[in-house]
Short mmCIF file of C-alpha atoms in Angstrom, two decimals:
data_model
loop_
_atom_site.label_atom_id
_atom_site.label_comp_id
_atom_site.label_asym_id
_atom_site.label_seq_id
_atom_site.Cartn_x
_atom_site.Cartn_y
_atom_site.Cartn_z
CA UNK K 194 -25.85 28.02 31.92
CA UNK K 195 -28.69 25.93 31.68
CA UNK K 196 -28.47 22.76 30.83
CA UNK K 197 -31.20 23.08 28.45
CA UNK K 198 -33.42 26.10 27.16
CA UNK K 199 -36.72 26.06 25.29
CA UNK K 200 -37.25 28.23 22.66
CA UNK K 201 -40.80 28.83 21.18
CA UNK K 202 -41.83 31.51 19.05
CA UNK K 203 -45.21 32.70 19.38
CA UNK K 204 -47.91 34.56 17.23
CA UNK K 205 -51.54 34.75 18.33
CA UNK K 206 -50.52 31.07 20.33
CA UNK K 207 -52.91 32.93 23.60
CA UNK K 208 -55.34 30.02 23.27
CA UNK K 209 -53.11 27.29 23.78
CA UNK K 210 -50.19 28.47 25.25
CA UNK K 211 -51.19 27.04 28.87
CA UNK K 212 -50.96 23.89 27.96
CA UNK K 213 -47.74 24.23 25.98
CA UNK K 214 -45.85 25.87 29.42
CA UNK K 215 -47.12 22.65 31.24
CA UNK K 216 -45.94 19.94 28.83
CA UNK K 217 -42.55 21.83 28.69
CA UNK K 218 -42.49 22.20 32.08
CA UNK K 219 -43.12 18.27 32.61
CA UNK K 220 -40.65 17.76 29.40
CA UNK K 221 -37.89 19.35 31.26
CA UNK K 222 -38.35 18.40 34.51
CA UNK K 223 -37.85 15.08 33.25
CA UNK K 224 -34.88 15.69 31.29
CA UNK K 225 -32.94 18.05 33.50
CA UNK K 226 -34.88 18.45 36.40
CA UNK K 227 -35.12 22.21 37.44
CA UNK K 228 -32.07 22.71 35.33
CA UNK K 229 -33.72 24.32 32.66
CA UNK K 230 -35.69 27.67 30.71
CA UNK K 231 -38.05 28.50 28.49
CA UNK K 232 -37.95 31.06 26.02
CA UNK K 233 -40.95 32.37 24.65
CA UNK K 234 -40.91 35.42 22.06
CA UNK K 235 -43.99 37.25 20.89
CA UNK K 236 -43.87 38.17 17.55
CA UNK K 237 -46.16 41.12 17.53
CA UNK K 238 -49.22 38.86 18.97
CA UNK K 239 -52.84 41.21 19.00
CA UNK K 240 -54.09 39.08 21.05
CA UNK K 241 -53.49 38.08 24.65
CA UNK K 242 -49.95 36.19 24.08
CA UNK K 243 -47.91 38.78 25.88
CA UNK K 244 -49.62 38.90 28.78
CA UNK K 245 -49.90 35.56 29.40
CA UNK K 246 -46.11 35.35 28.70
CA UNK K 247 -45.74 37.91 31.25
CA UNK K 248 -47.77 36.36 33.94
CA UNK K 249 -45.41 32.68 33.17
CA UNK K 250 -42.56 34.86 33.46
CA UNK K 251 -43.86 36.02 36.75
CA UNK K 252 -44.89 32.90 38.26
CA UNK K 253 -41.76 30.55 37.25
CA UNK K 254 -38.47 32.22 37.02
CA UNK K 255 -37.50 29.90 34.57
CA UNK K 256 -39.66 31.51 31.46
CA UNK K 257 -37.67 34.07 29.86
CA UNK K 258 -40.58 36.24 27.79
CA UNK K 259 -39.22 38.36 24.81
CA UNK K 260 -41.42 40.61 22.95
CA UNK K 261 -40.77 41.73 19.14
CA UNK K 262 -41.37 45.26 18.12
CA UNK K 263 -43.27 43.81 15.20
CA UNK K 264 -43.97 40.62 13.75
CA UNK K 265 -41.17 39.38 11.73
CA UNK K 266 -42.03 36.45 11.06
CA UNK K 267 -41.60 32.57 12.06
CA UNK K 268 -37.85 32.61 10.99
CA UNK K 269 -36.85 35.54 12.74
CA UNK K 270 -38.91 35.21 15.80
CA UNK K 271 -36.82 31.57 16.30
CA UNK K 272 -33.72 32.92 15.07
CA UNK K 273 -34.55 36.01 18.17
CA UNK K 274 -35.38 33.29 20.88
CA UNK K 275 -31.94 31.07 19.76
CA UNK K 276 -29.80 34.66 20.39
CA UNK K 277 -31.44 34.88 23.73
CA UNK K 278 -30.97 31.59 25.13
CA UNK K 279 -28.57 30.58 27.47
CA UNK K 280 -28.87 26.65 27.83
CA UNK K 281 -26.19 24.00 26.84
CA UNK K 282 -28.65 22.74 24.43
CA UNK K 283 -31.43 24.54 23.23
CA UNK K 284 -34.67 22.85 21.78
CA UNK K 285 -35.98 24.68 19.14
CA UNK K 286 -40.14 24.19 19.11
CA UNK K 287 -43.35 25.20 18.10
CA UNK K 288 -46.11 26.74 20.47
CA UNK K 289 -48.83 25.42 18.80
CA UNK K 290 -48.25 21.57 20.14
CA UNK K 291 -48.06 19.94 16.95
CA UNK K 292 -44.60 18.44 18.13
CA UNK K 293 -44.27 16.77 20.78
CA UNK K 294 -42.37 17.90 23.88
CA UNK K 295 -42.10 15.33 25.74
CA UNK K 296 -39.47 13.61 22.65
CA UNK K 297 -36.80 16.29 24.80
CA UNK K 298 -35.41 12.97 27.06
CA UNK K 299 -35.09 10.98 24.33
CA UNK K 300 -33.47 13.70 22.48
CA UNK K 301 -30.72 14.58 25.14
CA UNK K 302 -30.36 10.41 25.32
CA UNK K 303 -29.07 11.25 21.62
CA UNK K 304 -27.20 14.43 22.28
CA UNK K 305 -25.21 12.60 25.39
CA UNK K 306 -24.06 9.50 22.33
CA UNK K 307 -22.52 12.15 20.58
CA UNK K 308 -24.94 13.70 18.69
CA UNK K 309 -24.72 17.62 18.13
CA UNK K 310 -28.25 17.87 16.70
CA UNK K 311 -31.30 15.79 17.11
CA UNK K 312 -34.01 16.69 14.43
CA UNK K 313 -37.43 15.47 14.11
CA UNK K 314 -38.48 13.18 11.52
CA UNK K 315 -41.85 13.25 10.76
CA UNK K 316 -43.40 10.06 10.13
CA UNK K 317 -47.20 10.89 9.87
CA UNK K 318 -49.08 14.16 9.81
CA UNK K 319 -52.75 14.07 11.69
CA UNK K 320 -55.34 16.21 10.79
CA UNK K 321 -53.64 17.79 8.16
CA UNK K 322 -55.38 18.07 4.29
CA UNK K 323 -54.59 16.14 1.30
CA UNK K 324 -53.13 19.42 -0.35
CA UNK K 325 -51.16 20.37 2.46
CA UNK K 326 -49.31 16.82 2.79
CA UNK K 327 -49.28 16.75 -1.33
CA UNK K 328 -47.22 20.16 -1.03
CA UNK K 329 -44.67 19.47 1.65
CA UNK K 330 -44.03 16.42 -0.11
CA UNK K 331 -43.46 18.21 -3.78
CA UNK K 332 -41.61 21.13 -1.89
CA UNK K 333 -39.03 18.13 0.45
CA UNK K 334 -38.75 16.71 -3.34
CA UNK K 335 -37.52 19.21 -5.12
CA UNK K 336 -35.42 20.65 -2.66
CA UNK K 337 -33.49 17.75 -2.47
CA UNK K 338 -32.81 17.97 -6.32
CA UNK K 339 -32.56 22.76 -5.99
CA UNK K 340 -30.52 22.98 -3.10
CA UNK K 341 -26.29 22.38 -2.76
CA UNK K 342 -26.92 21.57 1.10
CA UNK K 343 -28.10 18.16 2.06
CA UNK K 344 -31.04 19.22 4.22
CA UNK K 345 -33.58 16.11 5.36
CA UNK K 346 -36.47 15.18 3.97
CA UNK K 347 -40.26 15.97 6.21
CA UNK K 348 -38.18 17.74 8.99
CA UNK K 349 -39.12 21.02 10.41
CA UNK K 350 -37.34 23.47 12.70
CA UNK K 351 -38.06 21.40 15.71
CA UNK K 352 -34.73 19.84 16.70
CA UNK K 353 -32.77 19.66 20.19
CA UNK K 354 -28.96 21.64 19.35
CA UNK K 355 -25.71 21.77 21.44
CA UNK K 356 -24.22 25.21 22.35
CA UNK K 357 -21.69 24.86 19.79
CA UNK K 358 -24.17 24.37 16.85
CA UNK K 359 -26.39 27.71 18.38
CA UNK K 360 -23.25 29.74 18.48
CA UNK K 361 -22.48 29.15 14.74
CA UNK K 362 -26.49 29.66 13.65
CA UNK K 363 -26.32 32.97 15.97
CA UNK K 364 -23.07 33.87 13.65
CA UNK K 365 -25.31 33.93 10.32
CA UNK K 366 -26.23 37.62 9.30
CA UNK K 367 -28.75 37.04 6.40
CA UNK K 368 -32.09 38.02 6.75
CA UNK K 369 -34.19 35.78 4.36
CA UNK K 370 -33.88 32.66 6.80
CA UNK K 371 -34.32 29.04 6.37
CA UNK K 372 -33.24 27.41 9.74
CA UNK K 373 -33.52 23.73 9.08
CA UNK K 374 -31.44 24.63 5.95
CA UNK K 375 -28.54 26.76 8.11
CA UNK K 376 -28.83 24.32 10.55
CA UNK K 377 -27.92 21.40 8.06
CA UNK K 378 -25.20 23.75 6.53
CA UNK K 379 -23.40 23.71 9.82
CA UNK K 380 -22.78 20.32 9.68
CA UNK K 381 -21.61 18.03 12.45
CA UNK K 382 -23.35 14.99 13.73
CA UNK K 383 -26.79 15.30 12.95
CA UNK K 384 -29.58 12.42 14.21
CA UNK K 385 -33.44 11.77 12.95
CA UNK K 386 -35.93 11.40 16.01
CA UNK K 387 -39.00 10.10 14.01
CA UNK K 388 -42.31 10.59 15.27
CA UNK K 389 -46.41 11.19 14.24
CA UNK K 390 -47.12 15.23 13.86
CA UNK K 391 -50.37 16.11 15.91
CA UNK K 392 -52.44 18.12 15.10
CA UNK K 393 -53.06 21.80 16.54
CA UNK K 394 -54.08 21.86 20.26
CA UNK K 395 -55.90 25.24 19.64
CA UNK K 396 -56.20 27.56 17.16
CA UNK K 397 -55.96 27.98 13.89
CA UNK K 398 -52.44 27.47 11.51
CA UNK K 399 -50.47 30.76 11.09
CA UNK K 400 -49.09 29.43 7.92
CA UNK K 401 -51.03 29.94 5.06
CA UNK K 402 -50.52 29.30 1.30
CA UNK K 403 -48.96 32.28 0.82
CA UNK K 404 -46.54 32.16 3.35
CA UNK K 405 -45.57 28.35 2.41
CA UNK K 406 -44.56 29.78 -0.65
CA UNK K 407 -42.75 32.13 0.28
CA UNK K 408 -40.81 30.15 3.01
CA UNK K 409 -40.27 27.99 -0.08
CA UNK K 410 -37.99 30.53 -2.20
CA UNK K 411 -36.33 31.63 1.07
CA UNK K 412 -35.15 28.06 1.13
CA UNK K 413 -34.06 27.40 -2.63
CA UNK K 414 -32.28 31.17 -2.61
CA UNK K 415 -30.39 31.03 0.20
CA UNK K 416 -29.07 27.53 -0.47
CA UNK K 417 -28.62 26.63 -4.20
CA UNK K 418 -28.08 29.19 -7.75
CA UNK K 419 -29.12 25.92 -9.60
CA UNK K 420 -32.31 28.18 -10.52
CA UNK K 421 -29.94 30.76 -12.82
CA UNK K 422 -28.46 27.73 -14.10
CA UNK K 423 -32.01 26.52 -15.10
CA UNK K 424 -32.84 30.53 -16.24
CA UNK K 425 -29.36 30.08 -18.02
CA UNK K 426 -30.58 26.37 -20.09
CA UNK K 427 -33.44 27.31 -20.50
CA UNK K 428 -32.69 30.70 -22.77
CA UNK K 429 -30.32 28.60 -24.25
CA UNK K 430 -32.79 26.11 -25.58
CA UNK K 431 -35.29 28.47 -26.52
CA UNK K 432 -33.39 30.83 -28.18
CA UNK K 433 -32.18 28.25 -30.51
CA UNK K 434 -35.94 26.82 -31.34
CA UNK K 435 -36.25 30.97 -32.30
CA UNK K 436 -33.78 30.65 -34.58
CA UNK K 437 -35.21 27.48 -35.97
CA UNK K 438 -38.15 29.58 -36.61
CA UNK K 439 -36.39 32.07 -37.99
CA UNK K 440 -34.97 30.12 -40.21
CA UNK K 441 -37.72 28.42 -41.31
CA UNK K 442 -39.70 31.44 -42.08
CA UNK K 443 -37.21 32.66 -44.28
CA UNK K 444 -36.72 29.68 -46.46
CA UNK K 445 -40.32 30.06 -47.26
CA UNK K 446 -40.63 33.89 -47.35
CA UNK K 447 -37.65 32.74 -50.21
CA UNK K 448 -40.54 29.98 -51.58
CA UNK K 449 -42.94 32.80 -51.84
CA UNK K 450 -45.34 30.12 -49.42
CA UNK K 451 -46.28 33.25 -47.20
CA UNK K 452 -49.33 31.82 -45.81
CA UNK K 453 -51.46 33.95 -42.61
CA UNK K 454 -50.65 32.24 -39.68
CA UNK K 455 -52.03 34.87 -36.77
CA UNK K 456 -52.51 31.86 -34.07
CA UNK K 457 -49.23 29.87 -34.41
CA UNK K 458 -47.14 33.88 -34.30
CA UNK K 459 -49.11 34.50 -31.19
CA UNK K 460 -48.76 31.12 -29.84
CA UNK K 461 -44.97 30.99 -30.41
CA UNK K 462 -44.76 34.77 -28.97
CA UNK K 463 -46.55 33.90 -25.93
CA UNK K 464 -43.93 31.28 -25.73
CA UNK K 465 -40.90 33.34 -26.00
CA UNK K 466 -42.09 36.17 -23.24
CA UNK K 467 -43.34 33.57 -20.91
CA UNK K 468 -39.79 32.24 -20.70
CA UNK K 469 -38.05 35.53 -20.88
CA UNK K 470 -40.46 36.34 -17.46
CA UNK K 471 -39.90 33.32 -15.71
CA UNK K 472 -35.74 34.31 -16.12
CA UNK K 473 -36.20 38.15 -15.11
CA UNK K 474 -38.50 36.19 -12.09
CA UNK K 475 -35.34 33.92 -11.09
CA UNK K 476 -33.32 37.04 -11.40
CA UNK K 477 -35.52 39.34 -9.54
CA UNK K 478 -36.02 37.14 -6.71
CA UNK K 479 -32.15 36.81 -6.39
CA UNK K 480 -31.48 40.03 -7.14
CA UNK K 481 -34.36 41.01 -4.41
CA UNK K 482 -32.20 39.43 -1.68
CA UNK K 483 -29.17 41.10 -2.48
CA UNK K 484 -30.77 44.63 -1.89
CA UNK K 485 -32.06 43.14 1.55
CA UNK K 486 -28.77 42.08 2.79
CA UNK K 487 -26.85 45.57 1.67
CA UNK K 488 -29.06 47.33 3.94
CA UNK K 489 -27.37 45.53 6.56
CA UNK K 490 -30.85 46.09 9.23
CA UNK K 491 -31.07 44.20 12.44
CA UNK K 492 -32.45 40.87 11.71
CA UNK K 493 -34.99 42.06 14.80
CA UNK K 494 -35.96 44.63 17.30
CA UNK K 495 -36.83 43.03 20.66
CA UNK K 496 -38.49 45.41 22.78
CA UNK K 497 -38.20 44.03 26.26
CA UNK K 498 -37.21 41.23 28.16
CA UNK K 499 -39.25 39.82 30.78
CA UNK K 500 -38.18 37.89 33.68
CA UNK K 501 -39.76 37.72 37.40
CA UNK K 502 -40.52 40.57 38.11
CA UNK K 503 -37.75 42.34 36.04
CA UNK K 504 -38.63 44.37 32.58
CA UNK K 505 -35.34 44.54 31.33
CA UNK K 506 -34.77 46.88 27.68
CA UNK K 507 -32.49 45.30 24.80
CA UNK K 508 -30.59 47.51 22.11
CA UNK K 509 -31.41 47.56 18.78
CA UNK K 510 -28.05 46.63 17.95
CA UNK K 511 -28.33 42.85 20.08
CA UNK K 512 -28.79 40.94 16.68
CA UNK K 513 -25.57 42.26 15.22
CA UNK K 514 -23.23 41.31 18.06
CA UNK K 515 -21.43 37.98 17.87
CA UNK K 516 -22.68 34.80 20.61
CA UNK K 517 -20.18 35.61 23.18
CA UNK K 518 -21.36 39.26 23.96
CA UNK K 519 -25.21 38.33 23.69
CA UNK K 520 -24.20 35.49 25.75
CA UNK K 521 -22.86 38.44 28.71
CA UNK K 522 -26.25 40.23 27.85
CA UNK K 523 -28.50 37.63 28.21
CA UNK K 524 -26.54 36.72 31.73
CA UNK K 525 -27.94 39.85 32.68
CA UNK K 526 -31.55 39.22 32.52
CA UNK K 527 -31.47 36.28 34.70
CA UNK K 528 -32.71 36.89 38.10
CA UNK K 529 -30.87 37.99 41.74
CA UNK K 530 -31.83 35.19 42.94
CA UNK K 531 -29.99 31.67 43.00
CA UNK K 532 -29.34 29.64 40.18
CA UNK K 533 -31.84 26.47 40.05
CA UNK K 534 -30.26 23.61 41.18
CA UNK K 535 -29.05 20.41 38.93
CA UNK K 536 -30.37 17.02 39.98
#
């Protein structure tokens, strides 16, 4: 093993990705010396990702380049570049430079205290819009108050973990992922590393609206059914204000006070299916996942492993098999040649 690995996944990252190699490079070297690897996985890049992956790979025998069969997204891309790492400790990080490498020595500083996971806390955001800070802020918020597991507050996925804490993520089968969320639900000694986000070295953000949204419901779903119970009050209450109406109408139907009232029906019907959406919406989405996970479909398909000057091909079946046997394939895709020494 390694005494630490790299992970990064990568989408469309070509620009900057350079410079990310050669901070990680500096990062580990020193940390751990040439004790060390770096993982990248391209998740179905179009543009020149892969081959720049492939000519690191080439040139340093400690980058380990896997490439998806598709893009399956930021969750599953990490989730395929934790299964194939092999280090003691593997530092889970973004390739787009927004955090800060170089925070590895003062991580493992943590880690050798005790620690079995060293997450960062972010402390400042730079170049990042009023809306965009507004809405991680809401989203930390509220799923504080939504979720069951105690997850931190302005953290992300970057975080340095011990082989222990990898193993048990890597023993998770569900597909709708929220790593900072499984992470926390693992438990054990967990430390904040504060520090100031950067902003993107190159490129633009692969994480639009859209996809903050959805990363948003991935995290309340997997981790909390305090939504049904919300669905659950909130038919409650409404259904008794509809028999308040009801009840009310009748007294004066019984008055003979029948007066017109076109706006206030349509108002209060409007009401009334609004609600009875938002519940068949909670239930959907929940109901959604449970379809997912009973097909029981690898949670990716890596189509090759590159390292040196080896190609090396991967089953579809390598994200179903528990950490110790991808642990005996991954051994396999290290190099003939001798292991890099510790210093």
């Amino acid at each position: 093993m390694p005494r630490v690995s790299i992970v990064a996944p990568c989408f469309n990252e070509a620009e900057g990705l350079q410079e990310f190699y050669r901070r990680c490079s500096l990062a580990c070297s020193d940390a751990v010396g040439g004790d060390h690897e770096i993982v990248l996985v391209d998740d179905g890049s179009t543009d020149a990702t892969w081959p720049l992956i492939e000519a690191l790979a080439r040139a340093d025998e400690r980058v380990v380049g896997l490439r998806l069969l598709r893009n399956h997204g930021h969750q599953l891309a990490s989730s395929a570049g934790l299964a194939a790492a092999l280090g003691e400790r593997v530092l889970l990080i973004d390739a787009d430079l927004q955090d800060p490498p170089e925070l590895l020595s003062a991580m493992m500083r943590e880690m050798d205290q005790g620690a079995d996971v060293v997450y960062g806390l972010r402390t400042g955001r730079d170049r990042e819009s009023w809306f965009k800070r507004t809405c991680a802020s809401l989203f930390y918020r509220s799923l504080s108050w939504l979720t069951d597991t105690a997850i931190p507050r302005d953290t992300g996925d970057f975080r340095l973990m011990s082989r222990t804490v990898v193993d048990a993520f890597l023993l998770m089968p569900e597909q709708h992922r929220f790593i900072r969320g499984m992470v926390s639900w693992i438990g054990g000694r967990q430390v904040a590393m504060p520090y100031q986000r950067e902003g993107r070295y190159a490129g633009t953000t692969k994480y639009p609206f859209r996809k903050m949204v959805r990363l948003a419901i991935d995290a309340v779903t997997s981790f909390s059914t305090r939504p049904l119970r919300i669905a659950t009050w909130s038919g409650l209450v409404f259904a008794f204000l509809a028999l308040g109406v009801l009840g009310y109408s009748l007294v004066q139907w019984a008055r003979g006070s029948v007066i017109d009232g076109w706006t206030s029906l349509m108002a209060a019907t409007s009401l009334f299916a609004g609600v009875q959406l938002l519940v068949l919406g909670i239930l959907g989405e929940y109901l959604g996942r449970l379809v997912q996970e009973s097909k029981n479909r690898p949670l990716f398909l890596v189509g090759a492993v590159r390292r040196g000057d080896k190609l090396h091909a991967v089953s579809a079946e390598f994200s179903r098999l528990p950490p110790s046997q991808q642990h005996t394939i991954r051994g396999t895709w290290r190099s003939a040649g001798a292991p890099p020494d510790r210093p």
